[in-house]
Amino acid sequence: MAGARNDTPPIRATKFLRWFCKHEYYEDIQGDLEEEFHYLAADSTIARAKKWYRWQIIKLFKPSMMKKVKGQQELETQNTMFKNHLKIGVRNLWKYKSGTIINTLGLALGLAAFFLIALFVKDELSYDKHHEFANQIHRVTVENFSMDGELSRHWAFASAGHAERLKEDYSAISHAVRFFLWAFPDIDYQEKKLPSQQVVFADDDVFDVFSFPFIQGNKEEAFREVFSLVLTESTAVRIFGEDWEKQNIIGETVKLTAEGNEAPFKVSGVIEDMPQQQHFQFEYLAPMRFLEGFFDEDAMNNVGGNYNWLTYVRLEPGTDVQALEFQSKEFFNKYMGEIRGRDASEFYGFKFQPLLSIHLNSNLEGEIQPNGSLQQVYIFSIVGLLLLLVACVNYMNLATSHFSRRMKEVGVRKVIGAGQSSLLAQFLTESTLITVLSIPLAIGCVYMGLPYINSFMNKELIFSLTSNFELILSVCGLAIGVGLISGLYPALFLSRVKLLKALKGESTIKSSRWNFRNWLVTFQYVVTISLIFALLVIDGQMKFIQSSDPGYTRSQVLDLGLSRKVSNLDRLKRELLEHPNIERGSYSSRIPTGRLADNWGSQFYKADSLVPTDFRMPCIMVDEDFIPTYDITLIAGKNFEEGMDMQKDSTGYYIINRSAAAAMGYPDPVEIIGEKLAYGPYNGKNLGMGRILGVVEDFHFESLHSEIVPMVMLKTNDNLRELSLKIKAEDIQTTLEFIEGVWTQHDAENPARYQFVDELFDQQYQQEERLATMIKVFAVIAIFIGCLGLIGMVGFIIETKTKEIGIRKALGASITNILYIISNQFFILIGLAFLLALPVSYWLMNDWLLGFEYRMTISIVLILMPLFLTCLFTMITLGMQTMKAAMSNPVDSLKDE
């Protein structure tokens, strides 16, 4: 018994063999091993035989001998099927080359447009998000109300006293910081001089509110001393050279000079350059404590007026911002008391504007730099998605048409057992292959178009697949998604075909006149018509602006910005007018195309009673040549005279516009001439009572986005910052060189800064011009994709109707009849698309036009123009394909019968 037991092979080894070995191999292998085991046990020891037995089983433990685990067989089958689908897909793409090229090109254009738009939208939505406490930071903005309680101005800047008092009064405000832009001082370091640099002064809380990463130094030491100066990386390079990091520049002294004042500042830190995705930029930052010495205590505590302090607060997490804003009435009543016998809160208020909403949602008075537009982001996002959908729909239509050639293939597949899922997988594989082919072409288009987009939109967009893993995943995900979306309908269309109909071929496949494919074509036309309509409206409004009369002459007028180093204004003007091409010159505080931001209270006599004005009436300071230089029409009274100066004479010299006269109760401008008016206080003192000398016709000092408001011109030599020169059109370059030469004699350190007023006029509508150009590009892409689809679809229709066309021609049908047969359904779809597109596109574009106080009227001709153009493009595309078939010899199409 013991010997028999010892001659048995190891039980565990045998169980292990039974567990992993394929059933078809097990009995033979186990029998052979057991027989050999017994021979070895008889010739040698039992221990040696068992060791040999175990080793043989271990050597058999390899993939070829192992059983299929659960799901492995199915996985191998799916892998084999996928290879088969891929192989057939590649063959079919190669077989139908024209369809492959059209589909690939259409998808590539749609994807490229989508990628470019997505880059722009992502950039616009990323502004200011890099700050650690971005969700808690708010900008303090100030509201001004007129006597009747209406909002007259909403300022992006606050007064000097807001930050400290808000921080003291409200525990929810943990930090507050003011930014003040100093008057472009010169910066000197050893032998190097940098003229007119923008130095920004900020409170000590600045580094606790905003995240500015330090390269050298740290935020704790940055503002320890009053004469500290923090540089950005680019300014460190300009001052200390490319190798500044190898130098120990912390503690180096640079000198700031402005308006005759000099101050030595020590470099206390270097921070990274401001990212473009930040709504304000600076290159030099210094402590506010230095600047406070230049202002008296009243000025620094002021909370009503002098809005020159960009102010931000950091709120405690969970703060109820609306509840905090509601307390603005108490704030202004506490610090300002009463104004004209009424609570100050009736004239002033403040708002806390979230940092993350400033770039896309703010267009307040005095914005530090132009912001973006949330409306444009929405428009571009919708257009990008529509273009991608148009490309997908284009593929669906063409694929459905061309797949119908493969009805017999579908029938044969079903006969040999292919189910709907297998057919779906085959056709979805082919659509994904098309998308994969289009991706490299789309990426190439993006790389070619990106420099133009960056230049046109003033952006620094980057499309880098090598350094952005997130972008790689997005591209791959989009490729799969587009492949599935675009291939789903054609795949379902073919996989659901009945077996008998499929085996009979495409001629038996009939569908209703209004099948899903027709609705897809209609969708393409809806998008195309909508884009054309939007383009025509935007372009029409731009032409309306350019052709409208602003009420002043803007051509051949040059604006020369004055620096503080120019001391003798009369001499500068006199020397410039010596040139024969310079006809006139005028000084002013502001020029048309600017903002009417300067406003003080006014009073006027009416029926021997002194009446405070209850409306906003901003002012500009001008000289006697301003009105003739800009050819502004004087409709009553007279112009200023050379000797008048409100500051010296302590009396008022006023010219108002027609709107101001009407607001004062004088619809006839002639009647207000000679009436008394007091405007001020100005520069801290009340101006003397004066008389209205003249009335000018209303003119658009600001853009056509704003309505014309009452305004007043003051004759004074104070605060004149602009010199307007009316020059002849001949030899402009020589005239500009002369101006630069004269300027250098008055200010050798700062270059002459000039720009033509018509250029400034155009800049007011830069966003709209960009929008018009981008819509134009997108409309062209949509039309081109649609035409590609039409070429493919019409080619297929002609191919399937070749014999019908031949029979009709043999029976006497003309070329016109043939054209009608092929094209009539497309024009029905265009009509339906027009009816669907018109209401929505009209509502959207009319809403866009409401952003202009003065705007074009959408005429019936403009409404019908997209319909006409779409029909024209369709006719041209159809004609290219149809004429060839219509003019062919019917014998050629019928002879194979």
Coordinates of N, CA and C in Angstrom, one line a residue, residues 451-598:
P451 N -0.9 82.7 -36.7 CA -0.2 84.0 -36.7 C -1.1 85.1 -37.1
Y452 N -2.0 84.9 -38.1 CA -2.9 85.9 -38.6 C -3.9 86.2 -37.5
I453 N -4.5 85.2 -36.8 CA -5.4 85.4 -35.7 C -4.8 86.2 -34.6
N454 N -3.6 85.9 -34.2 CA -2.9 86.6 -33.1 C -2.6 88.0 -33.5
S455 N -2.2 88.3 -34.7 CA -2.0 89.7 -35.2 C -3.3 90.4 -35.2
F456 N -4.3 89.8 -35.8 CA -5.6 90.5 -35.9 C -6.3 90.8 -34.6
M457 N -6.3 89.8 -33.7 CA -7.0 89.9 -32.4 C -6.1 90.4 -31.3
N458 N -4.8 90.7 -31.6 CA -3.9 91.2 -30.6 C -3.7 90.2 -29.5
K459 N -3.5 89.0 -29.8 CA -3.4 87.9 -28.9 C -2.1 87.2 -29.0
E460 N -1.8 86.3 -28.0 CA -0.6 85.4 -28.0 C -1.1 84.0 -27.8
L461 N -2.0 83.6 -28.7 CA -2.5 82.2 -28.6 C -1.5 81.2 -29.0
I462 N -1.4 80.1 -28.3 CA -0.4 79.0 -28.6 C -1.1 77.7 -28.8
F463 N -0.8 77.0 -29.9 CA -1.3 75.7 -30.2 C -0.1 74.7 -30.2
S464 N 0.2 74.1 -29.1 CA 1.4 73.2 -29.0 C 1.0 71.8 -28.6
L465 N 1.1 70.9 -29.5 CA 0.8 69.5 -29.1 C 1.9 68.8 -28.4
T466 N 3.1 69.4 -28.5 CA 4.3 68.7 -27.9 C 4.4 69.0 -26.4
S467 N 3.9 70.2 -26.0 CA 4.0 70.6 -24.6 C 2.7 70.6 -23.8
N468 N 1.6 70.3 -24.4 CA 0.3 70.5 -23.7 C -0.4 69.1 -23.8
F469 N -0.3 68.3 -22.7 CA -0.9 67.0 -22.7 C -2.5 67.2 -22.7
E470 N -3.0 68.2 -22.1 CA -4.4 68.4 -22.1 C -4.9 68.7 -23.5
L471 N -4.1 69.4 -24.3 CA -4.5 69.7 -25.7 C -4.5 68.4 -26.5
I472 N -3.5 67.5 -26.3 CA -3.5 66.2 -27.0 C -4.7 65.4 -26.7
L473 N -5.1 65.3 -25.4 CA -6.3 64.6 -25.0 C -7.6 65.2 -25.7
S474 N -7.6 66.5 -25.7 CA -8.8 67.2 -26.3 C -8.9 66.9 -27.8
V475 N -7.8 66.9 -28.5 CA -7.8 66.6 -29.9 C -8.2 65.2 -30.2
C476 N -7.6 64.3 -29.4 CA -8.0 62.8 -29.6 C -9.5 62.6 -29.3
G477 N -9.9 63.2 -28.2 CA -11.3 63.1 -27.8 C -12.3 63.7 -28.8
L478 N -11.9 64.8 -29.4 CA -12.7 65.4 -30.4 C -12.7 64.6 -31.7
A479 N -11.6 64.0 -32.0 CA -11.5 63.1 -33.2 C -12.5 62.0 -33.1
I480 N -12.5 61.3 -31.9 CA -13.4 60.2 -31.7 C -14.8 60.6 -31.7
G481 N -15.1 61.8 -31.0 CA -16.4 62.3 -30.9 C -17.0 62.7 -32.2
V482 N -16.2 63.4 -33.0 CA -16.7 63.8 -34.3 C -16.9 62.6 -35.2
G483 N -16.0 61.6 -35.1 CA -16.2 60.4 -35.9 C -17.4 59.7 -35.6
L484 N -17.8 59.6 -34.3 CA -19.0 58.9 -33.9 C -20.2 59.7 -34.3
I485 N -20.2 61.0 -34.0 CA -21.4 61.8 -34.3 C -21.7 61.8 -35.8
S486 N -20.6 62.0 -36.6 CA -20.8 62.1 -38.1 C -21.1 60.8 -38.7
G487 N -20.7 59.7 -38.1 CA -20.9 58.4 -38.7 C -22.2 57.7 -38.2
L488 N -22.8 58.2 -37.1 CA -23.8 57.5 -36.5 C -25.1 57.3 -37.4
Y489 N -25.5 58.4 -38.0 CA -26.7 58.4 -38.8 C -26.5 57.5 -40.0
P490 N -25.4 57.7 -40.8 CA -25.2 56.8 -42.0 C -25.2 55.3 -41.5
A491 N -24.5 55.0 -40.4 CA -24.4 53.7 -39.9 C -25.8 53.1 -39.6
L492 N -26.6 53.9 -38.9 CA -27.9 53.4 -38.5 C -28.8 53.3 -39.8
F493 N -28.6 54.2 -40.7 CA -29.4 54.2 -42.0 C -29.2 52.9 -42.7
L494 N -27.9 52.4 -42.8 CA -27.6 51.2 -43.6 C -27.9 49.9 -42.8
S495 N -27.6 50.0 -41.5 CA -27.7 48.7 -40.7 C -29.2 48.3 -40.5
R496 N -30.1 49.3 -40.7 CA -31.5 49.0 -40.5 C -32.2 48.6 -41.8
V497 N -31.5 48.5 -42.9 CA -32.1 48.2 -44.2 C -32.6 46.7 -44.1
K498 N -33.8 46.4 -44.6 CA -34.3 45.1 -44.7 C -33.4 44.2 -45.6
L499 N -33.3 42.9 -45.2 CA -32.4 42.0 -45.9 C -32.7 41.9 -47.4
L500 N -34.0 41.7 -47.8 CA -34.4 41.5 -49.2 C -34.2 42.7 -50.0
K501 N -34.5 43.9 -49.4 CA -34.2 45.2 -50.1 C -32.8 45.4 -50.4
A502 N -32.0 45.0 -49.4 CA -30.5 45.2 -49.5 C -30.0 44.3 -50.6
L503 N -30.4 43.1 -50.7 CA -29.9 42.2 -51.7 C -30.3 42.6 -53.1
K504 N -31.5 43.3 -53.2 CA -31.9 43.8 -54.5 C -31.1 45.0 -55.0
G505 N -30.5 45.7 -54.1 CA -29.6 46.8 -54.5 C -30.3 48.1 -54.2
E506 N -29.6 49.2 -54.6 CA -30.0 50.5 -54.2 C -31.2 51.0 -54.9
S507 N -31.6 50.5 -56.0 CA -32.7 51.0 -56.8 C -34.0 50.7 -56.1
T508 N -34.0 49.8 -55.2 CA -35.3 49.5 -54.5 C -35.4 50.3 -53.2
I509 N -34.3 51.0 -52.8 CA -34.4 51.7 -51.5 C -35.0 53.1 -51.8
K510 N -36.2 53.2 -51.3 CA -37.0 54.4 -51.5 C -37.2 55.1 -50.2
S511 N -37.3 56.4 -50.2 CA -37.5 57.2 -49.0 C -38.5 58.3 -49.2
S512 N -39.0 58.8 -48.2 CA -40.0 59.9 -48.3 C -39.2 61.2 -48.8
R513 N -40.0 62.1 -49.3 CA -39.4 63.3 -49.9 C -38.7 64.1 -48.7
W514 N -39.3 64.1 -47.5 CA -38.7 64.8 -46.4 C -38.1 63.9 -45.4
N515 N -37.1 63.1 -45.8 CA -36.5 62.3 -44.8 C -35.4 63.1 -44.0
F516 N -34.8 62.3 -43.1 CA -33.9 63.0 -42.2 C -32.7 63.7 -42.9
R517 N -32.3 63.1 -44.0 CA -31.2 63.6 -44.7 C -31.5 65.0 -45.3
N518 N -32.7 65.2 -45.7 CA -33.2 66.5 -46.2 C -33.1 67.5 -45.1
W519 N -33.5 67.1 -43.9 CA -33.4 68.0 -42.7 C -32.0 68.4 -42.4
L520 N -31.1 67.5 -42.6 CA -29.6 67.8 -42.4 C -29.2 68.8 -43.4
V521 N -29.6 68.7 -44.6 CA -29.2 69.7 -45.6 C -29.8 71.0 -45.3
T522 N -31.0 71.0 -44.8 CA -31.7 72.2 -44.4 C -30.9 72.9 -43.3
F523 N -30.4 72.1 -42.3 CA -29.6 72.7 -41.2 C -28.4 73.4 -41.7
Q524 N -27.7 72.8 -42.7 CA -26.6 73.4 -43.3 C -26.9 74.8 -43.9
Y525 N -28.1 74.8 -44.6 CA -28.5 76.1 -45.2 C -28.9 77.1 -44.1
V526 N -29.5 76.6 -43.0 CA -29.9 77.5 -41.9 C -28.6 78.2 -41.4
V527 N -27.6 77.5 -41.1 CA -26.3 78.1 -40.6 C -25.7 79.0 -41.6
T528 N -25.7 78.6 -42.9 CA -25.1 79.5 -43.9 C -25.9 80.8 -44.1
I529 N -27.2 80.7 -44.1 CA -28.0 81.9 -44.3 C -27.9 82.8 -43.0
S530 N -27.8 82.2 -41.8 CA -27.7 83.0 -40.6 C -26.4 83.8 -40.6
L531 N -25.3 83.1 -41.0 CA -24.0 83.7 -41.0 C -23.9 84.9 -42.1
I532 N -24.5 84.6 -43.2 CA -24.5 85.7 -44.2 C -25.3 86.9 -43.8
F533 N -26.5 86.6 -43.1 CA -27.3 87.7 -42.6 C -26.5 88.5 -41.6
A534 N -25.8 87.8 -40.6 CA -25.1 88.5 -39.6 C -24.0 89.3 -40.2
L535 N -23.3 88.7 -41.2 CA -22.2 89.5 -41.9 C -22.8 90.7 -42.6
L536 N -23.9 90.6 -43.2 CA -24.5 91.8 -43.9 C -24.9 92.9 -42.9
V537 N -25.4 92.5 -41.8 CA -25.9 93.5 -40.8 C -24.6 94.2 -40.2
I538 N -23.6 93.4 -39.8 CA -22.4 94.0 -39.2 C -21.7 94.9 -40.2
D539 N -21.6 94.4 -41.4 CA -20.9 95.2 -42.4 C -21.7 96.4 -42.8
G540 N -23.0 96.3 -42.8 CA -23.9 97.5 -43.0 C -23.8 98.5 -41.9
Q541 N -23.7 98.1 -40.7 CA -23.5 99.0 -39.6 C -22.2 99.7 -39.6
M542 N -21.1 99.0 -40.0 CA -19.8 99.6 -40.1 C -19.8 100.7 -41.2
K543 N -20.5 100.4 -42.3 CA -20.6 101.3 -43.4 C -21.4 102.5 -43.0
F544 N -22.5 102.3 -42.2 CA -23.3 103.4 -41.7 C -22.5 104.3 -40.8
I545 N -21.6 103.7 -40.0 CA -20.7 104.5 -39.1 C -19.8 105.3 -40.0
Q546 N -19.1 104.7 -41.0 CA -18.1 105.4 -41.8 C -18.8 106.5 -42.6
S547 N -20.0 106.3 -43.1 CA -20.6 107.3 -43.9 C -21.4 108.3 -43.1
S548 N -21.7 108.1 -41.9 CA -22.4 109.1 -41.1 C -21.6 110.3 -40.8
D549 N -22.3 111.4 -40.7 CA -21.6 112.7 -40.4 C -21.5 112.8 -38.9
P550 N -20.4 112.8 -38.2 CA -20.3 112.9 -36.8 C -20.5 114.4 -36.3
G551 N -20.6 115.3 -37.3 CA -20.8 116.7 -36.9 C -19.5 117.5 -36.8
Y552 N -18.4 116.8 -37.2 CA -17.1 117.5 -37.2 C -16.2 116.8 -38.3
T553 N -15.2 117.5 -38.7 CA -14.3 117.0 -39.7 C -13.2 116.1 -39.0
R554 N -13.1 114.9 -39.5 CA -12.1 114.0 -38.9 C -10.9 113.7 -39.8
S555 N -11.1 114.0 -41.1 CA -10.0 113.7 -42.0 C -9.0 114.8 -42.0
Q556 N -7.8 114.4 -42.2 CA -6.6 115.3 -42.3 C -6.5 116.1 -41.0
V557 N -6.9 115.6 -39.9 CA -6.7 116.3 -38.6 C -5.8 115.4 -37.8
L558 N -4.7 115.9 -37.3 CA -3.7 115.2 -36.6 C -3.7 115.6 -35.1
D559 N -3.8 114.5 -34.2 CA -3.8 114.8 -32.8 C -2.4 114.6 -32.3
L560 N -1.8 115.6 -31.7 CA -0.5 115.6 -31.1 C -0.6 115.7 -29.6
G561 N -0.2 114.6 -28.9 CA -0.3 114.6 -27.4 C 0.8 115.4 -26.8
L562 N 0.5 116.2 -25.8 CA 1.4 117.1 -25.2 C 2.1 116.5 -24.0
S563 N 3.3 116.8 -23.8 CA 4.0 116.3 -22.6 C 4.2 117.5 -21.6
R564 N 4.5 117.2 -20.4 CA 4.7 118.2 -19.4 C 6.0 119.1 -19.6
K565 N 6.9 118.6 -20.5 CA 8.1 119.3 -20.7 C 7.9 120.5 -21.7
V566 N 6.7 120.5 -22.4 CA 6.4 121.6 -23.3 C 5.8 122.7 -22.5
S567 N 6.6 123.8 -22.3 CA 6.2 124.8 -21.4 C 5.5 126.0 -22.1
N568 N 6.0 126.3 -23.4 CA 5.5 127.4 -24.1 C 4.6 127.0 -25.2
L569 N 3.3 126.9 -24.9 CA 2.3 126.3 -25.9 C 2.1 127.3 -27.1
D570 N 2.1 128.6 -26.8 CA 1.9 129.6 -27.9 C 3.1 129.5 -28.9
R571 N 4.3 129.3 -28.4 CA 5.4 129.2 -29.3 C 5.4 128.0 -30.1
L572 N 5.0 126.8 -29.5 CA 4.9 125.6 -30.2 C 3.9 125.7 -31.3
K573 N 2.8 126.2 -31.0 CA 1.7 126.3 -32.1 C 2.1 127.3 -33.2
R574 N 2.7 128.4 -32.8 CA 3.2 129.3 -33.8 C 4.2 128.8 -34.7
E575 N 5.2 128.0 -34.2 CA 6.2 127.4 -35.1 C 5.7 126.4 -36.0
L576 N 4.7 125.6 -35.5 CA 4.1 124.6 -36.3 C 3.3 125.2 -37.5
L577 N 2.6 126.3 -37.2 CA 1.8 126.9 -38.3 C 2.6 127.6 -39.3
E578 N 3.9 127.7 -39.1 CA 4.8 128.3 -40.2 C 4.9 127.4 -41.4
H579 N 4.6 126.1 -41.2 CA 4.7 125.2 -42.3 C 3.5 125.4 -43.2
P580 N 3.7 125.5 -44.5 CA 2.5 125.8 -45.4 C 1.5 124.7 -45.5
N581 N 1.8 123.4 -45.1 CA 0.8 122.3 -45.2 C 0.0 122.2 -43.9
I582 N 0.3 123.0 -42.9 CA -0.4 123.0 -41.6 C -1.3 124.2 -41.6
E583 N -2.6 124.0 -41.8 CA -3.6 125.1 -41.9 C -4.0 125.7 -40.6
R584 N -4.3 124.8 -39.6 CA -4.8 125.3 -38.4 C -4.3 124.5 -37.2
G585 N -4.3 125.0 -36.0 CA -3.9 124.3 -34.8 C -4.8 124.7 -33.6
S586 N -5.2 123.8 -32.8 CA -6.0 124.1 -31.7 C -5.7 123.2 -30.5
Y587 N -5.6 123.9 -29.3 CA -5.4 123.2 -28.0 C -6.7 122.8 -27.4
S588 N -6.7 121.7 -26.7 CA -8.0 121.3 -26.0 C -7.6 120.2 -24.9
S589 N -8.5 120.1 -24.0 CA -8.2 119.1 -22.9 C -8.5 117.7 -23.5
R590 N -9.5 117.6 -24.3 CA -9.8 116.3 -25.0 C -10.2 116.6 -26.4
I591 N -10.2 115.5 -27.2 CA -10.6 115.7 -28.6 C -11.8 114.7 -29.0
P592 N -12.5 115.0 -30.0 CA -13.5 114.0 -30.5 C -12.9 112.7 -30.7
T593 N -13.7 111.6 -30.4 CA -13.3 110.2 -30.3 C -12.9 109.9 -28.9
G594 N -12.8 110.8 -28.0 CA -12.4 110.6 -26.6 C -13.7 110.4 -25.8
R595 N -13.5 110.5 -24.5 CA -14.6 110.3 -23.5 C -14.9 111.7 -22.9
L596 N -16.2 112.0 -22.7 CA -16.6 113.2 -22.0 C -16.7 112.8 -20.5
A597 N -15.5 112.8 -19.9 CA -15.4 112.3 -18.5 C -15.4 113.4 -17.5
D598 N -15.0 114.7 -17.9 CA -14.9 115.8 -16.9 C -16.3 116.4 -16.8

